[in-house]
Amino acid sequence: MIRLHHVPGSRSLRVLWLLEELGLACDLRVWSLTDGSLRSPEFRALSPAGRVPALEIDGQAIFESGAIVQYLTEREGRLAPGQGTSERAAFLEWVSFAETQANILQALNIQHIFLRPESARSPALMRLDTRRLAVTARALEERLAERPSLLDSGFSAADCMLGFNIDALFRFLPADPYPALSAYRQRMTARPAYRRALARAGEDSIYARDFYEVPDA
Ligand SMILES: N[C@@H](CCC(=O)N[C@@H](CS)C(=O)NCC(=O)O)C(=O)O
């Protein structure tokens, strides 16, 4: 039995999507970001930082989406270049890059949405992180202008790591300057496995708006 610990709209969608791509059935245990349950001893026994995703598989619990993605691709021998192959470094780079970008998105979510009281929010920090996000978006635009997926060999689990970010990215950056990234988003979200994962994932409760402008200071 494989069990994914999940919050709708969170990074656990990466793993749900990859499990669908790999044809692995899983049980979903849904948690909340806001009710304190991720800090419970029960959840912290699965994920010590109290973060989703966590995956119970093969008699153990694995945390960190990048580690889970690597474990699953190695276990199944699919959707990642093998160890020692020339494309392995690129795979590992883009898996980690997705987390670099997700951390900027998380900072923007905190500044625009979660921080209370609203007077504690900082337009200066929002501007800084929006600029940092734009650097990552430009890097992806350049990469994806040359190829339909992150790797030359085609779709891989690195796309599940990164593809999940793109919906959030375009909540903070306009899509027009990034045509290759926009087209990538269309391709990824049209994948049958992504559609199946999204149908199971539950309603994203994070974003109330399509786009978040940085307010005037
Ligand atoms: N590097 C971790 C980050 C996990 C993470 O921050 N998950 C968020 C949801 S997207 C979370 O659980 N946040 C709960 C919190 O910060 O309290 C991973 O990739 O799994």
PDB file of C-alpha atoms and ligand atoms in Angstrom:
ATOM      1  CA  MET A   1       0.000   0.000   0.000  1.00  0.00           C
ATOM      2  CA  ILE A   2       1.228   3.466  -0.903  1.00  0.00           C
ATOM      3  CA  ARG A   3      -0.209   6.397   1.105  1.00  0.00           C
ATOM      4  CA  LEU A   4       0.342  10.028   0.172  1.00  0.00           C
ATOM      5  CA  HIS A   5      -0.060  12.711   2.829  1.00  0.00           C
ATOM      6  CA  HIS A   6      -1.500  15.623   0.948  1.00  0.00           C
ATOM      7  CA  VAL A   7      -2.850  19.169   1.147  1.00  0.00           C
ATOM      8  CA  PRO A   8      -4.905  20.404  -1.828  1.00  0.00           C
ATOM      9  CA  GLY A   9      -2.978  23.018  -3.860  1.00  0.00           C
ATOM     10  CA  SER A  10       0.351  22.120  -2.227  1.00  0.00           C
ATOM     11  CA  ARG A  11       3.597  20.486  -3.357  1.00  0.00           C
ATOM     12  CA  SER A  12       2.060  17.064  -2.691  1.00  0.00           C
ATOM     13  CA  LEU A  13       0.409  17.442  -6.136  1.00  0.00           C
ATOM     14  CA  ARG A  14       3.884  16.790  -7.589  1.00  0.00           C
ATOM     15  CA  VAL A  15       3.894  13.323  -6.067  1.00  0.00           C
ATOM     16  CA  LEU A  16       0.254  12.577  -6.847  1.00  0.00           C
ATOM     17  CA  TRP A  17       0.944  13.505 -10.482  1.00  0.00           C
ATOM     18  CA  LEU A  18       4.096  11.364 -10.646  1.00  0.00           C
ATOM     19  CA  LEU A  19       2.284   8.372  -9.100  1.00  0.00           C
ATOM     20  CA  GLU A  20      -0.339   8.747 -11.847  1.00  0.00           C
ATOM     21  CA  GLU A  21       2.372   8.966 -14.526  1.00  0.00           C
ATOM     22  CA  LEU A  22       3.914   5.779 -13.123  1.00  0.00           C
ATOM     23  CA  GLY A  23       0.563   3.983 -12.842  1.00  0.00           C
ATOM     24  CA  LEU A  24       0.974   3.466  -9.076  1.00  0.00           C
ATOM     25  CA  ALA A  25      -2.251   3.466  -7.044  1.00  0.00           C
ATOM     26  CA  CYS A  26      -2.212   5.316  -3.740  1.00  0.00           C
ATOM     27  CA  ASP A  27      -4.371   6.041  -0.768  1.00  0.00           C
ATOM     28  CA  LEU A  28      -4.714   9.796  -0.031  1.00  0.00           C
ATOM     29  CA  ARG A  29      -4.665  11.201   3.482  1.00  0.00           C
ATOM     30  CA  VAL A  30      -5.691  14.865   3.345  1.00  0.00           C
ATOM     31  CA  TRP A  31      -4.359  17.404   5.869  1.00  0.00           C
ATOM     32  CA  SER A  32      -4.910  21.132   6.361  1.00  0.00           C
ATOM     33  CA  LEU A  33      -2.319  23.927   6.237  1.00  0.00           C
ATOM     34  CA  THR A  34      -4.248  26.023   8.726  1.00  0.00           C
ATOM     35  CA  ASP A  35      -5.669  23.832  11.513  1.00  0.00           C
ATOM     36  CA  GLY A  36      -2.331  23.035  13.199  1.00  0.00           C
ATOM     37  CA  SER A  37      -2.515  19.310  12.394  1.00  0.00           C
ATOM     38  CA  LEU A  38       0.776  19.367  10.435  1.00  0.00           C
ATOM     39  CA  ARG A  39       2.490  20.166  13.756  1.00  0.00           C
ATOM     40  CA  SER A  40       0.910  17.161  15.527  1.00  0.00           C
ATOM     41  CA  PRO A  41       3.208  14.377  16.798  1.00  0.00           C
ATOM     42  CA  GLU A  42       1.379  11.984  14.446  1.00  0.00           C
ATOM     43  CA  PHE A  43       2.282  14.013  11.360  1.00  0.00           C
ATOM     44  CA  ARG A  44       5.764  15.006  12.543  1.00  0.00           C
ATOM     45  CA  ALA A  45       6.571  11.307  12.905  1.00  0.00           C
ATOM     46  CA  LEU A  46       6.134  11.165   9.117  1.00  0.00           C
ATOM     47  CA  SER A  47       7.676  14.520   8.190  1.00  0.00           C
ATOM     48  CA  PRO A  48       9.832  16.129  10.874  1.00  0.00           C
ATOM     49  CA  ALA A  49       9.467  19.701   9.586  1.00  0.00           C
ATOM     50  CA  GLY A  50       5.682  19.285   9.542  1.00  0.00           C
ATOM     51  CA  ARG A  51       5.449  19.752   5.762  1.00  0.00           C
ATOM     52  CA  VAL A  52       3.642  17.941   2.971  1.00  0.00           C
ATOM     53  CA  PRO A  53       4.222  15.811   1.015  1.00  0.00           C
ATOM     54  CA  ALA A  54       5.097  12.681   2.937  1.00  0.00           C
ATOM     55  CA  LEU A  55       4.832   9.299   1.265  1.00  0.00           C
ATOM     56  CA  GLU A  56       4.404   5.968   3.044  1.00  0.00           C
ATOM     57  CA  ILE A  57       5.834   3.274   0.823  1.00  0.00           C
ATOM     58  CA  ASP A  58       7.818   0.046   1.171  1.00  0.00           C
ATOM     59  CA  GLY A  59       7.463   0.102   4.978  1.00  0.00           C
ATOM     60  CA  GLN A  60       8.861   3.603   5.457  1.00  0.00           C
ATOM     61  CA  ALA A  61       7.753   7.238   5.342  1.00  0.00           C
ATOM     62  CA  ILE A  62       9.666   9.570   3.003  1.00  0.00           C
ATOM     63  CA  PHE A  63       9.496  13.362   3.220  1.00  0.00           C
ATOM     64  CA  GLU A  64      10.739  16.123   0.835  1.00  0.00           C
ATOM     65  CA  SER A  65       9.151  16.094  -2.603  1.00  0.00           C
ATOM     66  CA  GLY A  66      12.530  15.979  -4.393  1.00  0.00           C
ATOM     67  CA  ALA A  67      13.614  12.918  -2.406  1.00  0.00           C
ATOM     68  CA  ILE A  68      10.270  11.206  -3.034  1.00  0.00           C
ATOM     69  CA  VAL A  69      10.502  11.902  -6.767  1.00  0.00           C
ATOM     70  CA  GLN A  70      14.020  10.460  -6.933  1.00  0.00           C
ATOM     71  CA  TYR A  71      13.039   7.415  -4.851  1.00  0.00           C
ATOM     72  CA  LEU A  72      10.012   6.651  -7.030  1.00  0.00           C
ATOM     73  CA  THR A  73      11.867   6.997 -10.322  1.00  0.00           C
ATOM     74  CA  GLU A  74      14.701   4.773  -9.080  1.00  0.00           C
ATOM     75  CA  ARG A  75      12.213   2.205  -7.701  1.00  0.00           C
ATOM     76  CA  GLU A  76      10.314   2.067 -10.985  1.00  0.00           C
ATOM     77  CA  GLY A  77      13.289   2.599 -13.318  1.00  0.00           C
ATOM     78  CA  ARG A  78      11.322   5.153 -15.321  1.00  0.00           C
ATOM     79  CA  LEU A  79      10.914   8.895 -15.927  1.00  0.00           C
ATOM     80  CA  ALA A  80      14.482   9.816 -14.962  1.00  0.00           C
ATOM     81  CA  PRO A  81      17.864   9.280 -16.591  1.00  0.00           C
ATOM     82  CA  GLY A  82      19.728   6.454 -14.862  1.00  0.00           C
ATOM     83  CA  GLN A  83      22.573   7.074 -12.433  1.00  0.00           C
ATOM     84  CA  GLY A  84      25.854   7.612 -14.233  1.00  0.00           C
ATOM     85  CA  THR A  85      24.213   8.702 -17.488  1.00  0.00           C
ATOM     86  CA  SER A  86      25.126  12.068 -18.983  1.00  0.00           C
ATOM     87  CA  GLU A  87      21.646  13.515 -18.485  1.00  0.00           C
ATOM     88  CA  ARG A  88      21.497  12.605 -14.787  1.00  0.00           C
ATOM     89  CA  ALA A  89      23.081  15.897 -13.706  1.00  0.00           C
ATOM     90  CA  ALA A  90      20.502  17.919 -15.658  1.00  0.00           C
ATOM     91  CA  PHE A  91      17.703  15.886 -14.060  1.00  0.00           C
ATOM     92  CA  LEU A  92      19.007  16.520 -10.548  1.00  0.00           C
ATOM     93  CA  GLU A  93      19.565  20.208 -11.313  1.00  0.00           C
ATOM     94  CA  TRP A  94      15.977  20.771 -12.471  1.00  0.00           C
ATOM     95  CA  VAL A  95      14.510  18.792  -9.560  1.00  0.00           C
ATOM     96  CA  SER A  96      16.387  21.099  -7.174  1.00  0.00           C
ATOM     97  CA  PHE A  97      15.677  24.199  -9.265  1.00  0.00           C
ATOM     98  CA  ALA A  98      11.953  23.495  -8.839  1.00  0.00           C
ATOM     99  CA  GLU A  99      12.400  23.746  -5.072  1.00  0.00           C
ATOM    100  CA  THR A 100      14.448  26.960  -5.359  1.00  0.00           C
ATOM    101  CA  GLN A 101      11.580  28.459  -7.312  1.00  0.00           C
ATOM    102  CA  ALA A 102       8.905  26.982  -5.011  1.00  0.00           C
ATOM    103  CA  ASN A 103      10.575  28.640  -2.022  1.00  0.00           C
ATOM    104  CA  ILE A 104      10.239  32.045  -3.706  1.00  0.00           C
ATOM    105  CA  LEU A 105       6.589  31.271  -4.474  1.00  0.00           C
ATOM    106  CA  GLN A 106       6.078  30.289  -0.841  1.00  0.00           C
ATOM    107  CA  ALA A 107       7.544  33.620   0.309  1.00  0.00           C
ATOM    108  CA  LEU A 108       5.162  35.444  -2.051  1.00  0.00           C
ATOM    109  CA  ASN A 109       2.207  33.395  -0.780  1.00  0.00           C
ATOM    110  CA  ILE A 110       3.100  34.398   2.773  1.00  0.00           C
ATOM    111  CA  GLN A 111       3.456  38.079   1.872  1.00  0.00           C
ATOM    112  CA  HIS A 112       0.364  38.357  -0.321  1.00  0.00           C
ATOM    113  CA  ILE A 113      -2.021  35.906   1.350  1.00  0.00           C
ATOM    114  CA  PHE A 114      -1.158  34.382   4.700  1.00  0.00           C
ATOM    115  CA  LEU A 115       0.533  37.103   6.769  1.00  0.00           C
ATOM    116  CA  ARG A 116      -1.722  38.729   9.384  1.00  0.00           C
ATOM    117  CA  PRO A 117      -2.306  41.492  10.193  1.00  0.00           C
ATOM    118  CA  GLU A 118      -2.115  42.787   6.620  1.00  0.00           C
ATOM    119  CA  SER A 119      -0.168  45.806   7.895  1.00  0.00           C
ATOM    120  CA  ALA A 120       2.752  43.409   8.559  1.00  0.00           C
ATOM    121  CA  ARG A 121       3.072  42.725   4.808  1.00  0.00           C
ATOM    122  CA  SER A 122       5.939  44.415   2.998  1.00  0.00           C
ATOM    123  CA  PRO A 123       5.590  45.699  -0.593  1.00  0.00           C
ATOM    124  CA  ALA A 124       9.406  45.955  -0.640  1.00  0.00           C
ATOM    125  CA  LEU A 125       9.755  42.217   0.092  1.00  0.00           C
ATOM    126  CA  MET A 126       7.015  41.430  -2.439  1.00  0.00           C
ATOM    127  CA  ARG A 127       8.903  43.411  -5.111  1.00  0.00           C
ATOM    128  CA  LEU A 128      12.201  41.737  -4.216  1.00  0.00           C
ATOM    129  CA  ASP A 129      10.751  38.220  -4.407  1.00  0.00           C
ATOM    130  CA  THR A 130       8.828  39.028  -7.602  1.00  0.00           C
ATOM    131  CA  ARG A 131      12.145  40.056  -9.186  1.00  0.00           C
ATOM    132  CA  ARG A 132      13.794  36.853  -7.888  1.00  0.00           C
ATOM    133  CA  LEU A 133      10.906  34.836  -9.325  1.00  0.00           C
ATOM    134  CA  ALA A 134      11.309  36.578 -12.692  1.00  0.00           C
ATOM    135  CA  VAL A 135      14.960  35.431 -12.836  1.00  0.00           C
ATOM    136  CA  THR A 136      13.821  31.812 -12.447  1.00  0.00           C
ATOM    137  CA  ALA A 137      11.027  32.308 -15.018  1.00  0.00           C
ATOM    138  CA  ARG A 138      13.524  33.753 -17.527  1.00  0.00           C
ATOM    139  CA  ALA A 139      15.810  30.722 -17.024  1.00  0.00           C
ATOM    140  CA  LEU A 140      12.882  28.405 -17.746  1.00  0.00           C
ATOM    141  CA  GLU A 141      11.800  30.454 -20.741  1.00  0.00           C
ATOM    142  CA  GLU A 142      15.284  30.026 -22.236  1.00  0.00           C
ATOM    143  CA  ARG A 143      15.374  26.297 -21.444  1.00  0.00           C
ATOM    144  CA  LEU A 144      11.892  25.588 -22.808  1.00  0.00           C
ATOM    145  CA  ALA A 145      12.291  27.693 -25.944  1.00  0.00           C
ATOM    146  CA  GLU A 146      14.686  24.954 -27.090  1.00  0.00           C
ATOM    147  CA  ARG A 147      12.803  21.786 -26.036  1.00  0.00           C
ATOM    148  CA  PRO A 148       9.242  20.749 -25.055  1.00  0.00           C
ATOM    149  CA  SER A 149      10.248  19.360 -21.637  1.00  0.00           C
ATOM    150  CA  LEU A 150      13.074  20.140 -19.235  1.00  0.00           C
ATOM    151  CA  LEU A 151      15.273  17.290 -20.473  1.00  0.00           C
ATOM    152  CA  ASP A 152      16.448  16.692 -24.044  1.00  0.00           C
ATOM    153  CA  SER A 153      15.253  13.077 -23.757  1.00  0.00           C
ATOM    154  CA  GLY A 154      11.644  14.152 -23.128  1.00  0.00           C
ATOM    155  CA  PHE A 155       9.138  14.236 -20.273  1.00  0.00           C
ATOM    156  CA  SER A 156      10.552  13.205 -16.895  1.00  0.00           C
ATOM    157  CA  ALA A 157       9.762  13.406 -13.193  1.00  0.00           C
ATOM    158  CA  ALA A 158      11.615  16.752 -13.158  1.00  0.00           C
ATOM    159  CA  ASP A 159       8.607  18.103 -15.084  1.00  0.00           C
ATOM    160  CA  CYS A 160       6.295  16.913 -12.280  1.00  0.00           C
ATOM    161  CA  MET A 161       8.472  18.817  -9.787  1.00  0.00           C
ATOM    162  CA  LEU A 162       8.578  21.981 -11.891  1.00  0.00           C
ATOM    163  CA  GLY A 163       5.248  21.830 -13.686  1.00  0.00           C
ATOM    164  CA  PHE A 164       3.419  22.094 -10.382  1.00  0.00           C
ATOM    165  CA  ASN A 165       4.991  25.558  -9.804  1.00  0.00           C
ATOM    166  CA  ILE A 166       3.726  27.170 -12.976  1.00  0.00           C
ATOM    167  CA  ASP A 167       0.143  27.829 -11.931  1.00  0.00           C
ATOM    168  CA  ALA A 168       1.420  29.729  -8.876  1.00  0.00           C
ATOM    169  CA  LEU A 169       4.136  31.493 -10.900  1.00  0.00           C
ATOM    170  CA  PHE A 170       1.601  33.132 -13.207  1.00  0.00           C
ATOM    171  CA  ARG A 171      -0.317  34.439 -10.169  1.00  0.00           C
ATOM    172  CA  PHE A 172       2.653  36.765  -9.570  1.00  0.00           C
ATOM    173  CA  LEU A 173       4.171  37.291 -13.033  1.00  0.00           C
ATOM    174  CA  PRO A 174       2.328  38.213 -16.250  1.00  0.00           C
ATOM    175  CA  ALA A 175       2.391  35.395 -18.830  1.00  0.00           C
ATOM    176  CA  ASP A 176       3.079  37.565 -21.923  1.00  0.00           C
ATOM    177  CA  PRO A 177       6.891  37.774 -21.586  1.00  0.00           C
ATOM    178  CA  TYR A 178       7.091  33.979 -21.218  1.00  0.00           C
ATOM    179  CA  PRO A 179       5.510  32.343 -24.321  1.00  0.00           C
ATOM    180  CA  ALA A 180       7.575  29.138 -24.108  1.00  0.00           C
ATOM    181  CA  LEU A 181       6.771  28.737 -20.413  1.00  0.00           C
ATOM    182  CA  SER A 182       3.073  29.398 -21.104  1.00  0.00           C
ATOM    183  CA  ALA A 183       3.057  26.751 -23.842  1.00  0.00           C
ATOM    184  CA  TYR A 184       4.843  24.319 -21.477  1.00  0.00           C
ATOM    185  CA  ARG A 185       2.144  24.931 -18.897  1.00  0.00           C
ATOM    186  CA  GLN A 186      -0.523  24.049 -21.500  1.00  0.00           C
ATOM    187  CA  ARG A 187       1.314  20.848 -22.437  1.00  0.00           C
ATOM    188  CA  MET A 188       1.818  19.747 -18.843  1.00  0.00           C
ATOM    189  CA  THR A 189      -1.733  20.469 -17.700  1.00  0.00           C
ATOM    190  CA  ALA A 190      -3.120  18.616 -20.737  1.00  0.00           C
ATOM    191  CA  ARG A 191      -1.361  15.381 -19.746  1.00  0.00           C
ATOM    192  CA  PRO A 192      -3.928  12.710 -18.822  1.00  0.00           C
ATOM    193  CA  ALA A 193      -1.983  11.799 -15.657  1.00  0.00           C
ATOM    194  CA  TYR A 194      -1.967  15.448 -14.554  1.00  0.00           C
ATOM    195  CA  ARG A 195      -5.741  15.693 -15.159  1.00  0.00           C
ATOM    196  CA  ARG A 196      -6.322  12.530 -13.120  1.00  0.00           C
ATOM    197  CA  ALA A 197      -4.126  13.836 -10.287  1.00  0.00           C
ATOM    198  CA  LEU A 198      -5.908  17.188 -10.281  1.00  0.00           C
ATOM    199  CA  ALA A 199      -9.305  15.486 -10.170  1.00  0.00           C
ATOM    200  CA  ARG A 200      -8.219  13.596  -7.036  1.00  0.00           C
ATOM    201  CA  ALA A 201      -6.272  16.457  -5.457  1.00  0.00           C
ATOM    202  CA  GLY A 202      -9.229  18.490  -4.191  1.00  0.00           C
ATOM    203  CA  GLU A 203      -9.949  22.199  -4.397  1.00  0.00           C
ATOM    204  CA  ASP A 204      -6.918  24.536  -4.122  1.00  0.00           C
ATOM    205  CA  SER A 205      -7.712  26.673  -1.105  1.00  0.00           C
ATOM    206  CA  ILE A 206      -4.687  29.030  -1.370  1.00  0.00           C
ATOM    207  CA  TYR A 207      -5.496  31.456  -4.189  1.00  0.00           C
ATOM    208  CA  ALA A 208      -8.616  33.636  -4.222  1.00  0.00           C
ATOM    209  CA  ARG A 209      -7.351  35.766  -7.142  1.00  0.00           C
ATOM    210  CA  ASP A 210      -5.949  35.032 -10.589  1.00  0.00           C
ATOM    211  CA  PHE A 211      -3.210  37.656 -10.212  1.00  0.00           C
ATOM    212  CA  TYR A 212      -1.563  39.397  -7.252  1.00  0.00           C
ATOM    213  CA  GLU A 213      -0.187  42.898  -7.922  1.00  0.00           C
ATOM    214  CA  VAL A 214       2.410  44.347  -5.572  1.00  0.00           C
ATOM    215  CA  PRO A 215       0.494  47.073  -3.715  1.00  0.00           C
ATOM    216  CA  ASP A 216       1.850  50.625  -3.577  1.00  0.00           C
ATOM    217  CA  ALA A 217       4.028  51.136  -0.521  1.00  0.00           C
TER     218      ALA A 217
HETATM  219  N1  LIG B   1      11.127  21.187   0.520  1.00  0.00           N
HETATM  220  C1  LIG B   1       9.849  20.630   0.930  1.00  0.00           C
HETATM  221  C2  LIG B   1       8.878  21.753   1.189  1.00  0.00           C
HETATM  222  C3  LIG B   1       7.531  21.242   1.657  1.00  0.00           C
HETATM  223  C4  LIG B   1       6.601  22.394   2.018  1.00  0.00           C
HETATM  224  O1  LIG B   1       7.027  23.495   2.403  1.00  0.00           O
HETATM  225  N2  LIG B   1       5.300  22.117   1.911  1.00  0.00           N
HETATM  226  C5  LIG B   1       4.315  23.124   2.307  1.00  0.00           C
HETATM  227  C6  LIG B   1       3.077  23.012   1.411  1.00  0.00           C
HETATM  228  S1  LIG B   1       3.448  23.390  -0.275  1.00  0.00           S
HETATM  229  C7  LIG B   1       3.894  22.865   3.719  1.00  0.00           C
HETATM  230  O2  LIG B   1       3.705  21.742   4.112  1.00  0.00           O
HETATM  231  N3  LIG B   1       3.753  23.918   4.511  1.00  0.00           N
HETATM  232  C8  LIG B   1       3.310  23.809   5.860  1.00  0.00           C
HETATM  233  C9  LIG B   1       3.992  24.819   6.747  1.00  0.00           C
HETATM  234  O3  LIG B   1       4.873  25.532   6.275  1.00  0.00           O
HETATM  235  O4  LIG B   1       3.608  24.847   7.887  1.00  0.00           O
HETATM  236  C10 LIG B   1       9.344  19.679  -0.144  1.00  0.00           C
HETATM  237  O5  LIG B   1       9.665  19.912  -1.314  1.00  0.00           O
HETATM  238  O6  LIG B   1       8.648  18.698   0.175  1.00  0.00           O
END
